[in-house]
mmCIF file of C-alpha atoms in Angstrom:
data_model
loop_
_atom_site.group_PDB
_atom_site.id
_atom_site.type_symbol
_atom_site.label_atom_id
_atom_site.label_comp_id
_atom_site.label_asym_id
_atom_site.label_seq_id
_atom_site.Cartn_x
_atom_site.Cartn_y
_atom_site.Cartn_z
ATOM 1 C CA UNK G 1 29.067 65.363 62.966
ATOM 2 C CA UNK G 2 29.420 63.033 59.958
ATOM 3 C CA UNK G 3 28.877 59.401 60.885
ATOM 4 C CA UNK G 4 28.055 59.864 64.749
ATOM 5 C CA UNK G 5 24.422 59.522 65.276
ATOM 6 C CA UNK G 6 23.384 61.749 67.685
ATOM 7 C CA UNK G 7 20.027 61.952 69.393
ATOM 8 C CA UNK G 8 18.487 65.367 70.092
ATOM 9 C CA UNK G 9 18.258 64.186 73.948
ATOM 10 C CA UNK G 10 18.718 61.124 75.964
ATOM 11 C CA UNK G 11 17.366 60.518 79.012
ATOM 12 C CA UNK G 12 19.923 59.323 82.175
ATOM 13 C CA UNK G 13 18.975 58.486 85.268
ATOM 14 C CA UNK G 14 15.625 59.746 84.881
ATOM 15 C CA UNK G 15 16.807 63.304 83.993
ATOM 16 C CA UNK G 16 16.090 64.212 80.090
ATOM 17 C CA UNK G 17 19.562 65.895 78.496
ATOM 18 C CA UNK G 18 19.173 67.844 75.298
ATOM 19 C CA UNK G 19 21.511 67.519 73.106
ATOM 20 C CA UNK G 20 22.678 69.419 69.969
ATOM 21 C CA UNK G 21 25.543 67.609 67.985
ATOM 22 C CA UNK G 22 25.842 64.878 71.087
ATOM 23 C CA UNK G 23 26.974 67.890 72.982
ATOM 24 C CA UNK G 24 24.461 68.981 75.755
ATOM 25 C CA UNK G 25 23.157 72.291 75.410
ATOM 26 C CA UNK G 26 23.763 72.588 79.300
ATOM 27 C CA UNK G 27 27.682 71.933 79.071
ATOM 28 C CA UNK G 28 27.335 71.032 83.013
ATOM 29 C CA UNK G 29 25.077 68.273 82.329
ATOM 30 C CA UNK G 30 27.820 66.051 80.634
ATOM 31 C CA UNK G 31 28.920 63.261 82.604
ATOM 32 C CA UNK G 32 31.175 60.180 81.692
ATOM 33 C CA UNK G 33 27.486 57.991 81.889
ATOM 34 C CA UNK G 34 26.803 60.397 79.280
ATOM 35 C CA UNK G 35 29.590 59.656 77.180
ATOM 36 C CA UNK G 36 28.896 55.857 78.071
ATOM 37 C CA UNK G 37 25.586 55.973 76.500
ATOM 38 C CA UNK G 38 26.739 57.814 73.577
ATOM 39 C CA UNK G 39 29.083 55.344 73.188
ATOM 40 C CA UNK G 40 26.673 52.168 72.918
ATOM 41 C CA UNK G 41 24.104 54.035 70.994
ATOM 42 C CA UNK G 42 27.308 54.675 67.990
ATOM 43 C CA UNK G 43 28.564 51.084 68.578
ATOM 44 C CA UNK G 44 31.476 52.039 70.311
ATOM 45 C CA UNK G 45 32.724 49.613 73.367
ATOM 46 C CA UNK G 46 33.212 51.969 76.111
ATOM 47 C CA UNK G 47 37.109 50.533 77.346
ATOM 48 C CA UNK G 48 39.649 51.730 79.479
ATOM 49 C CA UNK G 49 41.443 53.431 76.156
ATOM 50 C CA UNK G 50 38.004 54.997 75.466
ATOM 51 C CA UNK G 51 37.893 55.994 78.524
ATOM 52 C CA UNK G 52 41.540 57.655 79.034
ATOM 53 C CA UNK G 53 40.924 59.414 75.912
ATOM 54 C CA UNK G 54 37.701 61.125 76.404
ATOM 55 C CA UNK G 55 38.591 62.227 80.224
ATOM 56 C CA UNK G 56 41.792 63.947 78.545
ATOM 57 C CA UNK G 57 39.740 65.671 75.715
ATOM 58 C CA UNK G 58 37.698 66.800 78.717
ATOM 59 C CA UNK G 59 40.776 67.817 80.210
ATOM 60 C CA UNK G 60 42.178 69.695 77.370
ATOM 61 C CA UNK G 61 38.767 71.429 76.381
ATOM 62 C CA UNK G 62 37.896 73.313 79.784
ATOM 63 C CA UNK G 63 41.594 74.303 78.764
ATOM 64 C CA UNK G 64 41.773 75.338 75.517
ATOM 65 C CA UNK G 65 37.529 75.445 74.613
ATOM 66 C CA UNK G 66 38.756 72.836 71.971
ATOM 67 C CA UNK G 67 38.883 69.673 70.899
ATOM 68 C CA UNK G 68 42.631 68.646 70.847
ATOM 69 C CA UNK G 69 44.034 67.349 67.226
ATOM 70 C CA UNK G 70 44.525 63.605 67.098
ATOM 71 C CA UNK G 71 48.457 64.146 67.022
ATOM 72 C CA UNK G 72 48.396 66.075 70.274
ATOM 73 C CA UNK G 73 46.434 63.276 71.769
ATOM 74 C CA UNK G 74 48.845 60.572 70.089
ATOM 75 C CA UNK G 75 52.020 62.654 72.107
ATOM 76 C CA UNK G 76 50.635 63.539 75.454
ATOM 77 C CA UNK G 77 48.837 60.197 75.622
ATOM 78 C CA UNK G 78 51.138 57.883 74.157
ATOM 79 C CA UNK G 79 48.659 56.018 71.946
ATOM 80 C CA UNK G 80 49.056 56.031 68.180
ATOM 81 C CA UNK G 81 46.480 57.364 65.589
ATOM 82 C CA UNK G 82 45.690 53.728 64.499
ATOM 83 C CA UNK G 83 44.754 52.259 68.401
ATOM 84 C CA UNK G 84 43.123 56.159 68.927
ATOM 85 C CA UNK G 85 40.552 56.191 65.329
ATOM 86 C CA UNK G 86 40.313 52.093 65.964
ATOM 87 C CA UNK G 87 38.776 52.970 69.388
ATOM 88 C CA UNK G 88 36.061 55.503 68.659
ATOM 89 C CA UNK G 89 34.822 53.322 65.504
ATOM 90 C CA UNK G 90 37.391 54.840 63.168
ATOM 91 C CA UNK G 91 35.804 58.467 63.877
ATOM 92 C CA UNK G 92 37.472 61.347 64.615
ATOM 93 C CA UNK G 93 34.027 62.817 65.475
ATOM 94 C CA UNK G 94 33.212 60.197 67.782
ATOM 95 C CA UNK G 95 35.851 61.297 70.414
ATOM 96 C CA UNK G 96 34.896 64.616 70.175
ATOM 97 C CA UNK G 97 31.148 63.869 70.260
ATOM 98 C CA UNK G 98 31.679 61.353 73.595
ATOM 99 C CA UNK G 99 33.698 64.069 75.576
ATOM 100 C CA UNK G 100 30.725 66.271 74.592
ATOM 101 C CA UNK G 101 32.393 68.632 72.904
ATOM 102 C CA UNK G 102 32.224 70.316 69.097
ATOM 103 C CA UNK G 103 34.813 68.948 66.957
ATOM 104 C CA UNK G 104 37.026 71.657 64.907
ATOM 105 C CA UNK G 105 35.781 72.344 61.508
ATOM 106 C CA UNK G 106 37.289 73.328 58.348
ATOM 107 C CA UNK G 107 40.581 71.292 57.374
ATOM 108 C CA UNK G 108 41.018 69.819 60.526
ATOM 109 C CA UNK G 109 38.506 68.135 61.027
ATOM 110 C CA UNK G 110 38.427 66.643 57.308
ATOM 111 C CA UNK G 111 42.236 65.247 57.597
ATOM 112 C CA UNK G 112 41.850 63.929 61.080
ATOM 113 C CA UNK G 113 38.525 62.228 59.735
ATOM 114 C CA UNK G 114 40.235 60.593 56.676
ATOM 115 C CA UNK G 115 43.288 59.354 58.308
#
Protein backbone atom coordinates (compact mmCIF):
# COMPACT_ATOMS: atom_id res chain seq x y z
CA UNK A 1 0.00 0.00 0.00
CA UNK A 2 1.76 3.18 -1.17
CA UNK A 3 2.42 5.59 1.69
CA UNK A 4 0.96 3.41 4.68
CA UNK A 5 3.74 1.92 6.58
CA UNK A 6 2.88 -1.25 7.60
CA UNK A 7 4.70 -3.50 10.01
CA UNK A 8 4.93 -7.24 9.28
CA UNK A 9 3.30 -7.80 12.93
CA UNK A 10 2.45 -5.83 15.94
CA UNK A 11 2.06 -7.05 19.08
CA UNK A 12 -1.50 -6.14 21.19
CA UNK A 13 -2.20 -7.01 24.34
CA UNK A 14 0.52 -9.36 24.59
CA UNK A 15 -0.67 -11.43 21.57
CA UNK A 16 1.82 -11.04 18.38
CA UNK A 17 -0.52 -10.33 15.00
CA UNK A 18 1.12 -10.91 11.66
CA UNK A 19 0.42 -8.81 9.31
CA UNK A 20 0.75 -8.70 5.48
CA UNK A 21 -0.20 -5.24 3.90
CA UNK A 22 -1.56 -4.02 7.62
CA UNK A 23 -4.09 -6.70 7.03
CA UNK A 24 -3.71 -9.72 9.47
CA UNK A 25 -3.09 -12.87 7.91
CA UNK A 26 -5.72 -14.30 10.49
CA UNK A 27 -8.70 -11.98 9.24
CA UNK A 28 -10.33 -12.85 12.85
CA UNK A 29 -7.57 -11.31 14.63
CA UNK A 30 -8.50 -7.67 13.53
CA UNK A 31 -9.91 -5.63 16.13
CA UNK A 32 -10.69 -1.79 16.27
CA UNK A 33 -7.32 -1.66 18.94
CA UNK A 34 -5.84 -2.97 15.91
CA UNK A 35 -6.88 -0.37 13.69
CA UNK A 36 -6.04 2.12 16.66
CA UNK A 37 -2.50 1.17 16.61
CA UNK A 38 -2.25 1.25 12.98
CA UNK A 39 -3.50 4.44 13.15
CA UNK A 40 -0.75 6.10 15.53
CA UNK A 41 2.03 4.17 14.00
CA UNK A 42 0.86 6.15 10.20
CA UNK A 43 0.21 9.42 12.12
CA UNK A 44 -3.30 9.26 11.86
CA UNK A 45 -5.48 10.65 15.04
CA UNK A 46 -7.80 7.91 15.68
CA UNK A 47 -11.39 10.32 15.98
CA UNK A 48 -14.85 9.64 16.03
CA UNK A 49 -14.89 10.26 11.94
CA UNK A 50 -12.00 7.74 11.82
CA UNK A 51 -13.72 5.74 13.65
CA UNK A 52 -17.33 5.76 11.82
CA UNK A 53 -15.50 5.21 8.73
CA UNK A 54 -13.44 2.23 9.36
CA UNK A 55 -16.42 0.29 11.35
CA UNK A 56 -18.50 0.89 7.98
CA UNK A 57 -15.64 -0.37 5.65
CA UNK A 58 -15.77 -3.29 8.07
CA UNK A 59 -19.30 -3.35 7.54
CA UNK A 60 -19.31 -3.23 3.86
CA UNK A 61 -16.31 -5.76 3.42
CA UNK A 62 -17.76 -8.95 5.32
CA UNK A 63 -20.46 -7.78 2.66
CA UNK A 64 -19.09 -7.35 -0.43
CA UNK A 65 -15.13 -8.94 0.37
CA UNK A 66 -14.23 -5.28 -0.68
CA UNK A 67 -13.15 -2.23 0.15
CA UNK A 68 -16.01 0.25 -0.70
CA UNK A 69 -14.99 3.27 -3.27
CA UNK A 70 -14.60 6.61 -1.54
CA UNK A 71 -17.90 7.89 -3.32
CA UNK A 72 -19.96 5.08 -1.86
CA UNK A 73 -18.59 5.97 1.50
CA UNK A 74 -19.16 9.86 0.79
CA UNK A 75 -23.25 8.77 0.05
CA UNK A 76 -24.06 6.20 2.63
CA UNK A 77 -22.02 8.11 5.20
CA UNK A 78 -22.69 11.55 4.49
CA UNK A 79 -19.11 12.83 4.71
CA UNK A 80 -17.43 14.39 1.70
CA UNK A 81 -14.19 13.14 -0.05
CA UNK A 82 -12.26 16.19 1.36
CA UNK A 83 -13.27 15.54 5.46
CA UNK A 84 -12.97 11.43 4.36
CA UNK A 85 -8.94 11.63 2.54
CA UNK A 86 -8.28 14.66 5.31
CA UNK A 87 -9.01 12.00 8.00
CA UNK A 88 -6.87 9.01 7.08
CA UNK A 89 -3.75 11.44 6.30
CA UNK A 90 -4.92 12.17 2.77
CA UNK A 91 -4.70 8.24 1.94
CA UNK A 92 -7.02 6.33 0.35
CA UNK A 93 -4.93 3.31 1.47
CA UNK A 94 -4.97 4.25 4.93
CA UNK A 95 -8.76 3.51 5.38
CA UNK A 96 -8.49 0.46 3.77
CA UNK A 97 -5.30 -0.58 5.60
CA UNK A 98 -7.02 0.48 9.29
CA UNK A 99 -10.27 -1.62 8.61
CA UNK A 100 -7.72 -4.35 7.76
CA UNK A 101 -8.66 -4.94 4.60
CA UNK A 102 -6.83 -4.98 0.86
CA UNK A 103 -7.56 -1.94 -0.98
CA UNK A 104 -8.82 -2.44 -4.80
CA UNK A 105 -6.12 -2.28 -7.30
CA UNK A 106 -5.87 -1.26 -10.78
CA UNK A 107 -7.67 2.20 -11.63
CA UNK A 108 -9.42 2.43 -8.60
CA UNK A 109 -7.29 2.53 -6.40
CA UNK A 110 -4.96 5.11 -8.40
CA UNK A 111 -7.98 7.80 -8.82
CA UNK A 112 -9.26 7.42 -5.32
CA UNK A 113 -5.47 7.87 -4.22
CA UNK A 114 -4.93 11.09 -6.30
CA UNK A 115 -8.08 12.83 -5.50
Amino acid sequence: MADVRCPNSVVLAGRRIELQNCVPRNKEEWSLELAMLLAEINGIKFTDTVKRVVEYVRKFWRQYEVCPPASVMEADLGIDRKTLLEAFGGNYSAICALAGVEPPTGCLSQVLSST
